[in-house]
Tab-separated table of C-alpha atoms and ligand atoms in Angstrom:
chain	number	residue	atom	x	y	z
A	1	MET	CA	109.411	76.693	146.795
A	2	ARG	CA	108.917	75.925	150.254
A	3	SER	CA	107.840	72.058	149.706
A	4	VAL	CA	110.614	71.306	147.430
A	5	ALA	CA	113.121	72.317	149.951
A	6	ALA	CA	111.113	70.480	152.867
A	7	LEU	CA	111.200	67.459	150.573
A	8	LEU	CA	114.925	67.905	149.571
A	9	ILE	CA	115.752	68.269	153.502
A	10	PHE	CA	113.962	65.010	153.974
A	11	ALA	CA	115.379	63.194	151.469
A	12	ALA	CA	119.016	64.120	152.431
A	13	SER	CA	118.315	62.998	155.712
A	14	SER	CA	118.150	59.210	154.109
A	15	LEU	CA	121.209	57.342	153.292
A	16	ALA	CA	123.925	58.486	150.847
A	17	TYR	CA	123.210	59.669	147.053
A	18	SER	CA	119.676	59.199	145.980
A	19	ILE	CA	118.627	59.677	142.381
A	20	THR	CA	115.156	61.628	142.270
A	21	GLY	CA	114.943	61.814	138.449
A	22	PRO	CA	114.350	60.744	135.988
A	23	ASN	CA	111.959	57.682	137.703
A	24	ASN	CA	109.234	56.202	136.250
A	25	ILE	CA	106.780	58.725	135.800
A	26	THR	CA	109.039	61.388	134.353
A	27	GLY	CA	110.862	59.424	132.019
A	28	TRP	CA	113.058	60.560	129.384
A	29	THR	CA	112.327	61.800	125.800
A	30	THR	CA	114.541	61.068	122.438
A	31	SER	CA	114.412	64.776	121.568
A	32	GLY	CA	115.727	65.704	124.965
A	33	PRO	CA	117.028	67.769	127.026
A	34	ASN	CA	116.958	65.114	129.591
A	35	SER	CA	118.094	65.869	132.841
A	36	ILE	CA	119.196	64.210	136.271
A	37	THR	CA	118.326	65.266	139.633
A	38	TRP	CA	119.610	63.703	142.975
A	39	THR	CA	120.125	64.234	146.670
A	40	ARG	CA	123.277	63.368	148.583
A	41	VAL	CA	124.490	63.436	152.178
A	42	SER	CA	128.535	65.230	153.258
A	43	THR	CA	129.844	61.639	153.434
A	44	ASP	CA	129.323	60.910	149.769
A	45	PRO	CA	132.131	60.911	147.572
A	46	SER	CA	132.434	64.400	145.882
A	47	ASN	CA	132.099	63.332	142.318
A	48	PHE	CA	131.400	60.650	140.344
A	49	THR	CA	130.267	59.089	136.690
A	50	ILE	CA	126.876	59.092	135.153
A	51	VAL	CA	126.384	55.619	133.156
A	52	LEU	CA	122.887	54.923	131.196
A	53	ASP	CA	121.970	51.531	131.487
A	54	SER	CA	119.566	50.647	128.898
A	55	HIS	CA	119.174	46.788	129.312
A	56	GLN	CA	119.445	45.786	132.929
A	57	GLY	CA	122.487	43.563	133.291
A	58	ASP	CA	124.063	43.848	129.816
A	59	PRO	CA	127.658	45.563	129.818
A	60	THR	CA	127.562	46.189	126.306
A	61	SER	CA	124.379	48.655	126.961
A	62	GLN	CA	125.864	50.955	129.157
A	63	GLN	CA	127.042	54.080	128.272
A	64	VAL	CA	128.912	57.012	129.687
A	65	LEU	CA	126.759	59.995	130.128
A	66	ALA	CA	129.156	62.203	132.063
A	67	THR	CA	132.399	62.026	134.018
A	68	GLY	CA	133.675	64.038	137.017
A	69	VAL	CA	130.692	65.146	138.064
A	70	ASP	CA	130.392	67.356	140.839
A	71	GLY	CA	127.885	65.580	143.248
A	72	SER	CA	126.990	69.313	145.056
A	73	GLU	CA	124.892	70.420	142.303
A	74	GLY	CA	122.314	67.965	142.750
A	75	SER	CA	121.229	68.465	139.119
A	76	MET	CA	122.008	68.171	135.587
A	77	THR	CA	121.208	68.354	132.075
A	78	VAL	CA	122.987	65.650	129.949
A	79	SER	CA	123.876	65.150	126.375
A	80	PRO	CA	122.884	62.281	124.344
A	81	PRO	CA	125.108	59.495	124.034
A	82	SER	CA	127.155	59.207	120.373
A	83	GLY	CA	124.316	57.192	119.035
A	84	GLY	CA	121.777	59.401	120.259
A	85	TRP	CA	118.840	58.632	122.775
A	86	VAL	CA	117.188	55.414	121.859
A	87	ALA	CA	113.425	54.702	122.917
A	88	GLY	CA	112.628	52.101	124.974
A	89	THR	CA	111.743	50.579	128.642
A	90	GLY	CA	113.934	49.506	131.483
A	91	ASN	CA	116.455	52.314	131.548
A	92	ARG	CA	118.627	52.868	134.511
A	93	VAL	CA	120.529	55.770	135.639
A	94	ASN	CA	123.598	54.696	137.579
A	95	PHE	CA	126.301	56.725	139.444
A	96	VAL	CA	129.386	55.063	139.675
A	97	LYS	CA	132.689	55.514	141.568
A	98	ASP	CA	135.843	53.280	141.188
A	99	GLY	CA	133.669	50.451	140.047
A	100	GLY	CA	131.076	50.498	142.233
A	101	ILE	CA	127.420	51.507	141.955
A	102	LEU	CA	126.945	54.552	144.251
A	103	ALA	CA	122.994	54.865	143.472
A	104	GLN	CA	120.436	53.625	140.533
A	105	SER	CA	117.644	55.295	139.355
A	106	SER	CA	114.363	53.353	139.586
A	107	PRO	CA	113.637	52.058	135.760
A	108	PHE	CA	112.366	54.525	133.409
A	109	ASN	CA	111.040	55.056	129.401
A	110	ILE	CA	112.470	56.984	126.924
A	111	THR	CA	109.919	57.741	124.636
A	112	ALA	CA	110.119	58.950	121.016
A	113	ASN	CA	109.099	62.245	120.269
B	209	NAG	C1	107.161	53.925	140.082
B	209	NAG	O1	108.298	53.619	140.842
B	209	NAG	C2	107.777	53.580	142.338
B	209	NAG	C3	109.058	53.717	143.220
B	209	NAG	O2	109.938	52.730	143.074
B	209	NAG	C4	106.635	52.463	142.739
B	209	NAG	O3	106.002	52.325	144.064
B	209	NAG	C5	105.530	52.414	141.704
B	209	NAG	O4	105.053	51.075	141.804
B	209	NAG	C6	106.047	52.643	140.295
B	209	NAG	N1	105.239	52.766	139.387
B	209	NAG	C7	104.863	51.908	138.089
B	209	NAG	C8	103.850	52.157	136.957
B	209	NAG	O5	105.913	51.003	137.628
B	210	NAG	C1	106.692	52.649	129.869
B	210	NAG	O1	106.343	51.687	128.532
B	210	NAG	C2	105.914	50.517	128.538
B	210	NAG	C3	105.774	50.117	127.577
B	210	NAG	O2	105.476	50.873	126.454
B	210	NAG	C4	104.194	51.004	129.481
B	210	NAG	O3	104.065	49.993	128.941
B	210	NAG	C5	104.253	51.773	130.315
B	210	NAG	O4	103.093	52.351	131.017
B	210	NAG	C6	105.523	53.106	130.041
B	210	NAG	N1	105.381	53.608	131.651
B	210	NAG	C7	105.427	55.302	131.723
B	210	NAG	C8	105.542	55.240	133.273
B	210	NAG	O5	104.783	55.799	130.998
B	211	NAG	C1	136.844	63.400	143.211
B	211	NAG	O1	136.742	62.478	144.557
B	211	NAG	C2	138.227	61.957	145.064
B	211	NAG	C3	137.513	61.110	145.824
B	211	NAG	O2	137.043	60.140	145.703
B	211	NAG	C4	138.760	63.538	145.117
B	211	NAG	O3	140.290	62.896	145.359
B	211	NAG	C5	139.348	64.180	144.120
B	211	NAG	O4	139.738	65.139	144.419
B	211	NAG	C6	137.807	64.456	143.290
B	211	NAG	N1	137.764	65.462	142.152
B	211	NAG	C7	137.313	66.477	141.925
B	211	NAG	C8	137.831	67.233	140.643
B	211	NAG	O5	136.733	67.188	143.034
């Protein structure tokens, strides 16, 4: 646990919300459960909306996964959107607040299983 704590302290010293998972190594699966982890600094907004962007730039492919998320939690497990998880590449998780993007994950795969 000690190395994890050290990592979190190091990450938190960088600017603002940073989504540490999912990423291009962990990815998500269609069966889940799928979780999101992040770090924040004290000046970040206290809450935000989590949006899954499954095709970069296409507004119709954006699905809200959670609203009013408490940023101090640092992680949460998200339920699948109404259509379920769809396998594919190039997915991103965005933290959105007042129409602006606070943070964006690196692109990741959702793998069928
Ligand atoms: C995964 O993401 C990291 C950080 O963004 C990047 O350096 C690395 O090249 C990526 N790997 C692949 C296989 O895309
Ligand atoms: C994501 O899926 C693409 C296409 O199937 C594959 O080339 C790539 O290696 C996958 N990335 C990871 C991290 O599994
Ligand atoms: C969410 O953040 C806003 C400021 O960005 C604040 O006014 C509001 O009280 C927060 N809501 C909750 C439930 O913490």
